[in-house]
Coordinates of C-alpha atoms and ligand atoms in Angstrom, one line a residue:
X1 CA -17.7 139.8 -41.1
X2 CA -16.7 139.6 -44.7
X3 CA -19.2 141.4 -47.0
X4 CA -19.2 138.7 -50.2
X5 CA -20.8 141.8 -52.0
X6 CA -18.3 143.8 -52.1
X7 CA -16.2 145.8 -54.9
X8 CA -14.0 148.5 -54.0
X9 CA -15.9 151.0 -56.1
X10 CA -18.9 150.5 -54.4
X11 CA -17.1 152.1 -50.9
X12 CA -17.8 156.0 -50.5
X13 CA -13.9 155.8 -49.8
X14 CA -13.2 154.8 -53.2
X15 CA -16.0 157.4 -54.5
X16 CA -14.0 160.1 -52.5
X17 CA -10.7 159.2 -53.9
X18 CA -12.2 159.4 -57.2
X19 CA -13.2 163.2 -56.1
X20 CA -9.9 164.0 -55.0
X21 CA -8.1 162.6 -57.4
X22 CA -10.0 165.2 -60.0
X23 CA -9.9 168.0 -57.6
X24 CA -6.6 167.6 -56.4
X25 CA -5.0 168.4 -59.5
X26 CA -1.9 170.4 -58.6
X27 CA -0.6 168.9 -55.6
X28 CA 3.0 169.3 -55.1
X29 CA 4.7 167.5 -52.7
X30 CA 7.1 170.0 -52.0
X31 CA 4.2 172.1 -50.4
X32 CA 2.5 169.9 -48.7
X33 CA 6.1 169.2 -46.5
X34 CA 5.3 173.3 -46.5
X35 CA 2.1 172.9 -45.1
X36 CA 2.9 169.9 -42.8
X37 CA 6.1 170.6 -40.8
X38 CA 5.7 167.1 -39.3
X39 CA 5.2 165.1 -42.2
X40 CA 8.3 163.4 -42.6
X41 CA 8.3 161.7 -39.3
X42 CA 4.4 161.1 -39.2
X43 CA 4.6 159.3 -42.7
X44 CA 7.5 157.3 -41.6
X45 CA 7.6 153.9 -39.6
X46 CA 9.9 151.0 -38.2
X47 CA 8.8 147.3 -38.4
X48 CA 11.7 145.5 -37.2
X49 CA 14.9 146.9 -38.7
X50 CA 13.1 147.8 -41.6
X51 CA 12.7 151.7 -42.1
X52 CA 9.9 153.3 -44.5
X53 CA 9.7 156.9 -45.5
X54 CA 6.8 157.7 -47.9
X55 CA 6.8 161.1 -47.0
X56 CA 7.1 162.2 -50.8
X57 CA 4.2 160.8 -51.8
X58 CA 1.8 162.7 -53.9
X59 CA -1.0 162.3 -50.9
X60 CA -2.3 165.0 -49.1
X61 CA -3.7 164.5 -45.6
X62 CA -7.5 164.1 -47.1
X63 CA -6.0 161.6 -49.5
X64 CA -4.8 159.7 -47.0
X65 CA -7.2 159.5 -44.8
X66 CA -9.8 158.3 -47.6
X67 CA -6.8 155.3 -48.5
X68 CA -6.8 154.3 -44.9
X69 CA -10.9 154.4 -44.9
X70 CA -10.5 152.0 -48.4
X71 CA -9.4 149.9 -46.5
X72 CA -11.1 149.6 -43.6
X73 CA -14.3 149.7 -46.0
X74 CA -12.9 146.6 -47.9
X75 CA -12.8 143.3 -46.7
X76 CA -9.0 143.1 -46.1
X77 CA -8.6 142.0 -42.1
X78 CA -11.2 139.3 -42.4
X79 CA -9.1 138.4 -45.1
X80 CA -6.2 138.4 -43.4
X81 CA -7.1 136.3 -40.5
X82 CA -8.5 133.6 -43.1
X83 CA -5.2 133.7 -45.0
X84 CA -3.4 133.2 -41.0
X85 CA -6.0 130.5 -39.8
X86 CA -5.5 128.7 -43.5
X87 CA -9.4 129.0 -44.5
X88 CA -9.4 127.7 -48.4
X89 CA -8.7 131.3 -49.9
X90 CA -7.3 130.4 -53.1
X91 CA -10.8 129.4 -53.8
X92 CA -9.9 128.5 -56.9
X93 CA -7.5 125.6 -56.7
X94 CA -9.8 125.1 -53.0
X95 CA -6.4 125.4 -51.2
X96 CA -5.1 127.3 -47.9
X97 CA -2.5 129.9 -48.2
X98 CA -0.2 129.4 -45.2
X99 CA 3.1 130.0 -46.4
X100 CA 3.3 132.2 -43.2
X101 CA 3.2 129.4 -41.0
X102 CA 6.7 127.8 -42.4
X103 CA 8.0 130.6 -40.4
X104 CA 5.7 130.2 -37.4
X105 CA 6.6 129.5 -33.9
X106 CA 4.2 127.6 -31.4
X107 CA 3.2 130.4 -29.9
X108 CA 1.7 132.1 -32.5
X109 CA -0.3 129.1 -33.1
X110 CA -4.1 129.0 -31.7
X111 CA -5.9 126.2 -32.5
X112 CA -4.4 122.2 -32.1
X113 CA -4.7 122.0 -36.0
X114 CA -2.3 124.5 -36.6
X115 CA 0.3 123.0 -33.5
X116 CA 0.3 119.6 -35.7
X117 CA 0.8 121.3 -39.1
X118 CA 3.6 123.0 -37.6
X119 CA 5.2 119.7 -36.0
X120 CA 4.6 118.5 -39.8
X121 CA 6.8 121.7 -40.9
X122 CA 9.1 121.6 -38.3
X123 CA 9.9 118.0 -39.4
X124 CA 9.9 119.2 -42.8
X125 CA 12.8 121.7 -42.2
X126 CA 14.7 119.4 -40.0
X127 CA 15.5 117.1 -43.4
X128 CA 16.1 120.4 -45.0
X129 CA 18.7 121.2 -42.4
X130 CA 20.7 118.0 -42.5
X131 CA 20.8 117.6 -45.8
X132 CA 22.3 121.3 -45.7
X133 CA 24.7 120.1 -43.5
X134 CA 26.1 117.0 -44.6
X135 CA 26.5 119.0 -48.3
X136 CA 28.3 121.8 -46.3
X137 CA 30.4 120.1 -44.2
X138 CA 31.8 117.4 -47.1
X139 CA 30.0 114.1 -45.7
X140 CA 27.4 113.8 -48.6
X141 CA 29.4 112.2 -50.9
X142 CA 28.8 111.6 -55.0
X143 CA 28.3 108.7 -56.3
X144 CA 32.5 108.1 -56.3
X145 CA 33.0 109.1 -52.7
X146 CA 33.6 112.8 -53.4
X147 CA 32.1 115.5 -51.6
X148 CA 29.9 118.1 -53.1
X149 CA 31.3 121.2 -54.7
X150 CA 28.6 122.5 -57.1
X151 CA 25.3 122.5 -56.6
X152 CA 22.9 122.8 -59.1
X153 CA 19.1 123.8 -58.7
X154 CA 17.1 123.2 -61.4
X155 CA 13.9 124.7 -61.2
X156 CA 11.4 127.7 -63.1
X157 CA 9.5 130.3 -61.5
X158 CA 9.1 130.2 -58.0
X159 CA 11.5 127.3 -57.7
X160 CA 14.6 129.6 -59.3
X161 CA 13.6 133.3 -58.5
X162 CA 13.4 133.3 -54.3
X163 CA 16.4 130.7 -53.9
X164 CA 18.4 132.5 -56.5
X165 CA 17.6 135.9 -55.5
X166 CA 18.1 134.5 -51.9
X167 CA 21.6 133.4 -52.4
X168 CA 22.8 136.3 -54.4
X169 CA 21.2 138.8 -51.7
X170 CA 23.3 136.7 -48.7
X171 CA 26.1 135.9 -50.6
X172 CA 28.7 138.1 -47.9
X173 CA 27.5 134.4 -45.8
X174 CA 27.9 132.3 -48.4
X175 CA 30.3 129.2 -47.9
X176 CA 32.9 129.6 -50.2
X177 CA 33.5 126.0 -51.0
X178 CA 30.2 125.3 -52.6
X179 CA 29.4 127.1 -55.4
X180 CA 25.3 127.0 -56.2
X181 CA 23.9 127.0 -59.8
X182 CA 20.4 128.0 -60.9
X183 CA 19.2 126.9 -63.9
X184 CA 15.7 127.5 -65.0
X185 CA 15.6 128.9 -68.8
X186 CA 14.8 125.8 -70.9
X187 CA 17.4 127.2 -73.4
X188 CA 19.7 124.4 -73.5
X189 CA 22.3 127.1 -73.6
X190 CA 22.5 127.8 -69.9
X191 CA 22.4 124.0 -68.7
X192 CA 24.8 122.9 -71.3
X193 CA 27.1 125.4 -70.8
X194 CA 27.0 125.4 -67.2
X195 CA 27.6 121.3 -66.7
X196 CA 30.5 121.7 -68.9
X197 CA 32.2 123.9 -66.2
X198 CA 31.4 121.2 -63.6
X199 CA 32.8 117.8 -62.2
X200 CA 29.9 115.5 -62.1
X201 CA 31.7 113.2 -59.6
X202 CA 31.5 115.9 -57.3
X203 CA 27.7 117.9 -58.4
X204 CA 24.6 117.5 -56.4
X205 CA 21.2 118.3 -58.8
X206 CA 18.4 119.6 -56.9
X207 CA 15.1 119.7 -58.8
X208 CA 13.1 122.2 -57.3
X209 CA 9.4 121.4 -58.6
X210 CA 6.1 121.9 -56.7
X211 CA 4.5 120.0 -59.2
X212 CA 7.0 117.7 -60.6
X213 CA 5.8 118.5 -63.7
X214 CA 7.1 121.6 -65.3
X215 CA 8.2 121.3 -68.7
X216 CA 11.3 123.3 -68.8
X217 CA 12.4 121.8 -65.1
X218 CA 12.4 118.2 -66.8
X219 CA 13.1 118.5 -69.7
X220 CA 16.5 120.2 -67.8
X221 CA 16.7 117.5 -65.0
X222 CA 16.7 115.1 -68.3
X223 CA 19.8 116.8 -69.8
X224 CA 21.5 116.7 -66.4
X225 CA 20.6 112.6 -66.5
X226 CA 22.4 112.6 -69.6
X227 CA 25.5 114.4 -68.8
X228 CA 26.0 112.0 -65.9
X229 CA 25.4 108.6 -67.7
X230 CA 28.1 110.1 -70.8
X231 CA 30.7 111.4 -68.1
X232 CA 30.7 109.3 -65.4
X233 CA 28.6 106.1 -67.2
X234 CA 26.1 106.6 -64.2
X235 CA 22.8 105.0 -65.5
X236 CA 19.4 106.2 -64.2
X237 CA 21.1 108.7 -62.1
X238 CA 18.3 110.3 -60.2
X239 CA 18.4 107.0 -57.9
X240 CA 21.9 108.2 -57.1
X241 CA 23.1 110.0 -54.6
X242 CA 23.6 112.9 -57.1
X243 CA 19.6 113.6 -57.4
X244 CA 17.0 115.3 -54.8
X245 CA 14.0 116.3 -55.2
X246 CA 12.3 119.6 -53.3
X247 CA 8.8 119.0 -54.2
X248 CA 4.7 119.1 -53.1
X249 CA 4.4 115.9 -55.2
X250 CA 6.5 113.3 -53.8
X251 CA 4.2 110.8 -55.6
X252 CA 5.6 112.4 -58.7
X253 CA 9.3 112.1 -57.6
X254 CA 9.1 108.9 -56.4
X255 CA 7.7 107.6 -59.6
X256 CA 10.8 109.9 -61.6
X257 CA 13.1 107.4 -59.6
X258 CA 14.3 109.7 -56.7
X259 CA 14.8 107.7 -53.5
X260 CA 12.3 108.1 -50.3
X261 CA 14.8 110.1 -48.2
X262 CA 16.3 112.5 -50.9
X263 CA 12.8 113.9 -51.4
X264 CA 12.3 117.0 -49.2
X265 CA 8.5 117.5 -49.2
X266 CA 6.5 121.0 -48.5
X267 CA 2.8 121.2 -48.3
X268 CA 0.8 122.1 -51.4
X269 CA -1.0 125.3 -49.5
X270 CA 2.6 126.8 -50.0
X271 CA 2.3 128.8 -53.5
X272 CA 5.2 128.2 -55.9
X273 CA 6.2 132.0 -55.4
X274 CA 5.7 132.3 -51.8
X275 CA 8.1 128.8 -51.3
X276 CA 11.9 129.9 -50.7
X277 CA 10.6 129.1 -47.2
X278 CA 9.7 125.8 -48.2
X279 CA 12.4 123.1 -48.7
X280 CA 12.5 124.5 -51.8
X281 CA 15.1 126.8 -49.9
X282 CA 17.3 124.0 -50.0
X283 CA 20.1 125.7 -51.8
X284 CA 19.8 129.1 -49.8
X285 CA 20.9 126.6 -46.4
X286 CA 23.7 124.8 -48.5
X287 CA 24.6 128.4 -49.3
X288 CA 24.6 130.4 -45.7
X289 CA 23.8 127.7 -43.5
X290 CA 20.9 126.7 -41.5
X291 CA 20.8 129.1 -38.5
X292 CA 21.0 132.1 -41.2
X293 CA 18.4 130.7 -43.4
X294 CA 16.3 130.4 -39.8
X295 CA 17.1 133.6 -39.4
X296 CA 15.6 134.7 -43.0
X297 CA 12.5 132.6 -41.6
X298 CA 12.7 134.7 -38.2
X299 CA 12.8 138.3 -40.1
X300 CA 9.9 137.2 -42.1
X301 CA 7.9 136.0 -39.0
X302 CA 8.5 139.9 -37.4
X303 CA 6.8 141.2 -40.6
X304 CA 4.2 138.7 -40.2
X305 CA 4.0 139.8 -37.1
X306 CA 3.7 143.2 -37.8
X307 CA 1.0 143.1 -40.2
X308 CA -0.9 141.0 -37.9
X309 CA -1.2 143.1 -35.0
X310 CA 0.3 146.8 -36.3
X311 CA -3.3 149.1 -36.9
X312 CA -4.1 149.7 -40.1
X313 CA -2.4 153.1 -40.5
X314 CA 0.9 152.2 -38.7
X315 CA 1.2 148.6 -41.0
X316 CA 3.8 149.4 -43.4
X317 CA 2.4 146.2 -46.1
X318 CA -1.0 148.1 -45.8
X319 CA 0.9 151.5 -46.2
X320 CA 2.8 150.6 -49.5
X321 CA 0.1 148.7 -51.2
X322 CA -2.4 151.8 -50.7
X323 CA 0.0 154.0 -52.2
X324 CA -0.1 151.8 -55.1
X325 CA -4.0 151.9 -55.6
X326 CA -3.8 155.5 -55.3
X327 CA -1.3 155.4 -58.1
X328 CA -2.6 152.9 -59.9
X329 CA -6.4 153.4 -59.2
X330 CA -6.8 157.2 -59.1
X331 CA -3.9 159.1 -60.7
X332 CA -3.3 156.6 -63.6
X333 CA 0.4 154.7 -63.2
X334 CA 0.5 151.9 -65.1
X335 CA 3.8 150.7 -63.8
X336 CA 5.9 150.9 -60.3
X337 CA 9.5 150.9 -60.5
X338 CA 11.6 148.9 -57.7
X339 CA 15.2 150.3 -57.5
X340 CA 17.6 148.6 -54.8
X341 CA 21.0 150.4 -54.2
X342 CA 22.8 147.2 -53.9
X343 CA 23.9 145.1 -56.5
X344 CA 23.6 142.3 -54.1
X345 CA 19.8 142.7 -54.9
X346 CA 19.6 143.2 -58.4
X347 CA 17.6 139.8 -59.0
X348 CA 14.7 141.7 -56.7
X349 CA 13.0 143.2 -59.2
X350 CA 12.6 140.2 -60.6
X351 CA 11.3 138.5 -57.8
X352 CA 9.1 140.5 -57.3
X353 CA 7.8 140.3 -61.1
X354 CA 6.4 137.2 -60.7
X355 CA 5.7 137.8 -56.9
X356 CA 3.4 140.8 -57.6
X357 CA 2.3 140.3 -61.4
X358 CA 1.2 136.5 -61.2
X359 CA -0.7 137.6 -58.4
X360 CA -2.1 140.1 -58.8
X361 CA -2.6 140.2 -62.6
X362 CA -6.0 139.5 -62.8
X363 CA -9.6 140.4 -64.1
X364 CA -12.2 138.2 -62.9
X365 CA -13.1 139.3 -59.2
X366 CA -13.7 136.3 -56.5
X367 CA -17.5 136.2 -57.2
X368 CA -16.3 135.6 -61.1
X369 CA -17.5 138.9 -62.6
X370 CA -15.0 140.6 -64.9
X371 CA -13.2 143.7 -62.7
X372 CA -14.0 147.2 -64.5
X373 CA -10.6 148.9 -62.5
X374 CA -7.0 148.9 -62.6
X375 CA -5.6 145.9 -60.7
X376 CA -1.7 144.4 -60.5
X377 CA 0.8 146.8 -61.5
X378 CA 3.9 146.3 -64.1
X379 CA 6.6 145.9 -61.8
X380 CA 10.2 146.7 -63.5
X381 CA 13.6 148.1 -61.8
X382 CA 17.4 147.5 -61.6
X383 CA 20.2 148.2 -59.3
X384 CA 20.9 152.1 -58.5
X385 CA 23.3 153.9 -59.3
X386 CA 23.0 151.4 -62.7
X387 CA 20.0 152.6 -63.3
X388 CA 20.2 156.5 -63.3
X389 CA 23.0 155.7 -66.1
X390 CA 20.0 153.9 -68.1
X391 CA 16.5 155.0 -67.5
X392 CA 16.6 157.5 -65.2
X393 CA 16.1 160.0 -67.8
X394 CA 12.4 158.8 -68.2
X395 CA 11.7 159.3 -64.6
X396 CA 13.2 162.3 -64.4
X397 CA 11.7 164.3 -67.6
X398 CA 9.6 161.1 -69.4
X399 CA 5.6 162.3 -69.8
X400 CA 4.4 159.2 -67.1
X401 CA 3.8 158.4 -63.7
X402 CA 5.9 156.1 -61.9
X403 CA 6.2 156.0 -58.3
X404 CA 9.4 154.1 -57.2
X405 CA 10.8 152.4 -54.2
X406 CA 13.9 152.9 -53.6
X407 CA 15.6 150.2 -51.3
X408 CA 19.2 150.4 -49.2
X409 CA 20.9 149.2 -46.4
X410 CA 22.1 151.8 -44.3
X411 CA 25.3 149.9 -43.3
X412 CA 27.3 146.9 -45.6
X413 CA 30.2 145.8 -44.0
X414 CA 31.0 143.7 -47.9
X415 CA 31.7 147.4 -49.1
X416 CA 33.7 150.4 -47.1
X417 CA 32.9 154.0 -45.8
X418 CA 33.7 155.7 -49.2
X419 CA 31.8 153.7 -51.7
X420 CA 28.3 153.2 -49.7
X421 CA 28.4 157.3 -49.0
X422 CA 28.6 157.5 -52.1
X423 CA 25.9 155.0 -53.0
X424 CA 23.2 156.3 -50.5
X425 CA 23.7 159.8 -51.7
X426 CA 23.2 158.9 -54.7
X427 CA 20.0 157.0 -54.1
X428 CA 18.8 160.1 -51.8
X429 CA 20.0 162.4 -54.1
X430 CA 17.7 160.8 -56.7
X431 CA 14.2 160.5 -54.7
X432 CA 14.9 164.0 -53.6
X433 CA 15.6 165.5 -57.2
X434 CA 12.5 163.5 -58.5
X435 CA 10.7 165.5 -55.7
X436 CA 12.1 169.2 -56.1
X437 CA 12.3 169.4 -59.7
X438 CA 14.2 172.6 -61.6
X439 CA 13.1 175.1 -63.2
X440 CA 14.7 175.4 -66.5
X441 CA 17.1 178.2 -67.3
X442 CA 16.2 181.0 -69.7
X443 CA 15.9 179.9 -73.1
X444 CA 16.7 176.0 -72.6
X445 CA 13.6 174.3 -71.8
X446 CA 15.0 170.8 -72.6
X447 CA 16.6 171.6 -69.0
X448 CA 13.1 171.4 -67.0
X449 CA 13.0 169.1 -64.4
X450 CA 9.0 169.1 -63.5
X451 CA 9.8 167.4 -59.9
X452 CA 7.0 165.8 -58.1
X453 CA 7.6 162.6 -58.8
X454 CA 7.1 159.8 -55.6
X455 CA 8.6 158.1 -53.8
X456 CA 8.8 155.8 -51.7
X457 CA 12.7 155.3 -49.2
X458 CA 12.9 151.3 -47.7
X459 CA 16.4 151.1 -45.1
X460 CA 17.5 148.1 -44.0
X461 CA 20.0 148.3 -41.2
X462 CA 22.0 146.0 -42.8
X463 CA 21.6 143.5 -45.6
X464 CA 21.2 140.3 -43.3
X465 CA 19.5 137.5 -43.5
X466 CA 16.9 138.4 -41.0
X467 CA 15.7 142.1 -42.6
X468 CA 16.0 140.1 -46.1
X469 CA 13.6 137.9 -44.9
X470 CA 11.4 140.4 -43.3
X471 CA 11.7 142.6 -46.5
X472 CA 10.6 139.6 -48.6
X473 CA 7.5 139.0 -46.5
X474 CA 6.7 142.8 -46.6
X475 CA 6.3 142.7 -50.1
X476 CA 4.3 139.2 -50.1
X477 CA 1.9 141.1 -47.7
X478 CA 1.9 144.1 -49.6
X479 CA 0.8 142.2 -53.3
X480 CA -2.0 140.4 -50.6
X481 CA -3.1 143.6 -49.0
X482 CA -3.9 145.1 -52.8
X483 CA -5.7 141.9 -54.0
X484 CA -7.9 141.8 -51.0
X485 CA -9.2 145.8 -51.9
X486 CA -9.2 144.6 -55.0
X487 CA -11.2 141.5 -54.6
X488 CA -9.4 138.7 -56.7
X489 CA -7.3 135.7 -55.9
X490 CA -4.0 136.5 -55.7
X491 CA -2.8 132.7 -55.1
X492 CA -3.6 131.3 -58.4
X493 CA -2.1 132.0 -62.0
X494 CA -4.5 130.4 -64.6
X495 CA -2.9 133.1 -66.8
X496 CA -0.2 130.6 -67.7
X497 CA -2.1 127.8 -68.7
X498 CA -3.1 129.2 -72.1
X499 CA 0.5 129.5 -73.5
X500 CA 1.9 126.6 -71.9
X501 CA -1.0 124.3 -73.5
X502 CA -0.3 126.2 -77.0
X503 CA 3.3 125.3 -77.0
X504 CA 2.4 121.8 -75.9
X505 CA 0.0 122.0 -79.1
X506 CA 2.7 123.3 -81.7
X507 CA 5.4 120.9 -80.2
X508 CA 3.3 117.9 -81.1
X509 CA 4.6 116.0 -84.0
X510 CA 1.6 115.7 -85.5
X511 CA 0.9 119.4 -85.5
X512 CA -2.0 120.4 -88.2
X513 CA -0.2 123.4 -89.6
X514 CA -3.6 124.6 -91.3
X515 CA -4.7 125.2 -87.7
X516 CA -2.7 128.1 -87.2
X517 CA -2.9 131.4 -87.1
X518 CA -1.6 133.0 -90.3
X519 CA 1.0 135.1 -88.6
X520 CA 2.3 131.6 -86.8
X521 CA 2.3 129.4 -89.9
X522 CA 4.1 132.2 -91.6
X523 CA 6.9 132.3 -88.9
X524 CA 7.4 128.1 -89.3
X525 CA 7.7 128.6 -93.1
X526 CA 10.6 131.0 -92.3
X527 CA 12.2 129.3 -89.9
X528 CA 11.7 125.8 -92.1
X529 CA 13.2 127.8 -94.9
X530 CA 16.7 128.3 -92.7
X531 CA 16.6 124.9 -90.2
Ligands
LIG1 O1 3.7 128.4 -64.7 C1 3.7 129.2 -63.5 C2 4.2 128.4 -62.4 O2 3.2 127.5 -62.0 C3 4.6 129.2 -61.2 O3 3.5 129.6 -60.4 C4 5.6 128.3 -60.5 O4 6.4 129.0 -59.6 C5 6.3 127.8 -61.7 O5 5.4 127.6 -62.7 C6 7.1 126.5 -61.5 O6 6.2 125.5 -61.1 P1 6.8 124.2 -60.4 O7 7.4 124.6 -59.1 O8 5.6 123.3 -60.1 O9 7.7 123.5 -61.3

């Protein structure tokens, strides 16, 4: 039963941490792999292909017991079976959180509600897939009998990141025929730029919009309108062939002019950040083909999977988001560093941005009081080896705490025997430096390595669409498992709305400039002074 009193400081597990965490000053990880000749393999786990190591950790035995008690104390597995059975979690917006079902198979499914939402899906998927097909395989045709050799996905936030990150992460499947475009920024830069590269006779726009209503997204799909009415004299193009909509709002496409069967619907209880699964995937099957992105579906099913029915100390989302409390919670990180080593991946961190800090960013617990602790952390990270030529240094000798996870695939057929020996040594040479630490020579302190800093070591077999997938939907479970303990909503983002409604206000024509802050006003008179 869910306890609707509870906050995570109120468990004796979170008092005990709190205990630990000031008497357990001077662990070093290097000892406690001393002390525990087994730790490496009992804090490792396989889900799937997927291979954690969080061995070098800064958590004793103690500590880790109290994490795993947190979490039994905390309301997380009634939680998770509301999120699975699509109770109205996201209490806020009163909507279901299932993006877990897009990737469900029947016989997951318990109840005859959730059989006819996934015919609904699977009927969703299937436009998804033939529309994928007809662009691959040259029979969608532009509007002067063409087929399709750009596409171009125009979308923000959820609608760019997953697809994008998607399609640069599978590219070794890409179809090299069709080249995809992702184009979010409202910086008229990128779109103008990138249509002047392109043949509009033989460009496909996809606007990717849960809401069809974004700002940047039409004010983008409007340029794109233009550009085919001045090159090819194509009025009202989003009737034409050239236009699709991937939306939750097909009222809102429909009135924009799209036609009936180019708009591939999803279901609003799919969050913009959790919908690459969606038909907002659109461009990821155009890029590597149905069956692979059914795969990426499949691999994230496993995880789902997984964290269904893996105990609470064998789960490997439950594992990496209690490291993060402890971090976060107890030993005071204020960031968490993401570091794949391949460049395939370098939009991840990214992704996972928006994944973990729109989610999890939040202060108002789900009974509305205001939360007195530490919730989503800053996410931030780039490509290794990149990275240890940038700001490595900070890790390495910087004054702060921040525990990593570092990501690989243990084999990558793209690349050859020398160069990824070289590139997973390097990544293991880096967690296991961070660890150890070095003693600085006589007289040359400025050549201390302190050491002890985590870790965290994610392999992949391989880089394929299934274990990107299931890697994906590790993550999304993580970011859920740390707003459960921390009891807040992690499927809304009313953090936006402020910011979005102030640049609505200052772009009004009939701005009242003595309502402005003084730093503001002063920033128009500069700007007036040089426009
Ligand atoms: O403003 C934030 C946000 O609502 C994200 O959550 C979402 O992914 C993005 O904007 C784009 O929204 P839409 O898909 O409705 O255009």
């Amino acid at each position: 039963m869910s306890n609707t009193n509870y906050s995570p400081t109120d468990t004796v597990a979170w008092r005990n941490l709190k205990h630990l965490s000031q008497v357990e000053t001077d662990t070093r990880i290097t000892e406690l792999f001393d002390a525990e000749v087994d730790r490496a393999q009992r804090m490792s786990l396989h889900a799937g292909e997927l291979f954690l190591d969080y061995s070098k950790n800064l958590v004793s035995q103690n500590v880790w017991q109290e994490l795993i008690a947190l979490a039994n104390e905390s309301n997380l597995l009634t939680h998770r079976d509301a999120m699975f059975c699509g109770d109205p979690i996201n209490h806020t917006e009163n909507r279901a959180v299932l993006h877990a079902a897009l990737r469900s198979e029947p016989s997951d499914l318990k109840t005859s509600e959730a059989q006819d939402r996934n015919a609904i899906i699977k009927k969703q998927l299937e436009q998804v897939r033939q529309l994928s097909e007809k662009v691959r395989n040259g029979s969608w045709h532009g509007s002067t009998g063409k087929s399709i050799t750009d596409v171009v996905n125009i979308g923000i936030g959820g609608s760019d990141l997953g697809p994008k990150l998607a399609c640069s992460a599978l590219s070794e499947f890409s179809l090299s025929s069709i080249n995809i475009h992702f184009i979010a920024n409202v910086d008229g830069a990128e779109i103008l730029t990138t249509l002047a590269k392109l043949d509009p006779e033989t460009t496909l726009v996809a606007i990717a919009s849960k809401t069809f209503t974004t700002q940047e997204t039409l004010l983008n799909a409007k340029t794109a309108l233009d550009w085919f009415e001045e090159t090819l004299g194509l009025k009202n193009a989003q009737t034409s062939v050239h236009f699709i909509a991937l939306t939750a709002s097909p009222s809102n496409a429909l009135a924009y002019g799209i036609s009936q069967s180019q708009i591939l619907e999803f279901a609003e209880w799919v969050g913009g950040r959790y919908s690459l699964w969606s038909s907002i995937g659109l461009s990821i099957a155009i890029s590597i083909g149905f069956s692979r992105f059914s795969e990426m579906l499949a691999g994230a099913r496993e995880m789902d999977l997984h964290f269904q029915n893996a105990p609470i100390d064998q789960n490997m989302p439950v594992i990496m988001a209690l490291l993060g409390i402890w971090y976060g919670n107890f030993l005071g990180a204020q960031s968490t560093a993401v570091i794949p080593y391949c460049e395939r991946m370098q939009l991840l961190p990214s992704y996972l941005q928006q994944l973990d800090m729109e989610s999890n960013g939040k202060a108002t617990s789900l009974e509305g009081q205001t939360i007195t602790y530490n919730t989503g952390a800053i996410v931030w990270g780039q490509t290794g080896t990149n990275g240890q030529h940038a700001f490595f240094q900070l890790l390495h000798q910087g004054t702060r705490l921040v525990p990593i996870d570092f990501i690989a695939a243990v084999k990558d057929s793209l690349s050859n025997n020398e160069h990824h020996r070289v590139l997973i040594g390097n990544m293991l040479g880096q967690s296991s430096a961070l660890m150890k630490g070095q003693s600085a020579p006589e007289g040359q302190p400025h050549r201390h390595y302190a050491g002890n800093k985590p870790s965290n070591t994610l392999l992949m077999n391989s880089l394929s669409a299934k274990n990107f997938g299931a890697l994906i939907a590790l993550y999304e479970h993580k970011v859920f498992v740390q707003g459960s303990i921390w009891n807040i909503n992690s499927f809304d983002q009313w953090g936006v709305e402020l910011g979005k409604n102030m640049a609505n206000k200052l772009l009004d024509p009939d701005l009242d400039y003595g309502s402005l802050d003084a730093s503001t006003k002063n920033l128009f008179k500069h700007m007036n002074k040089i426009t």
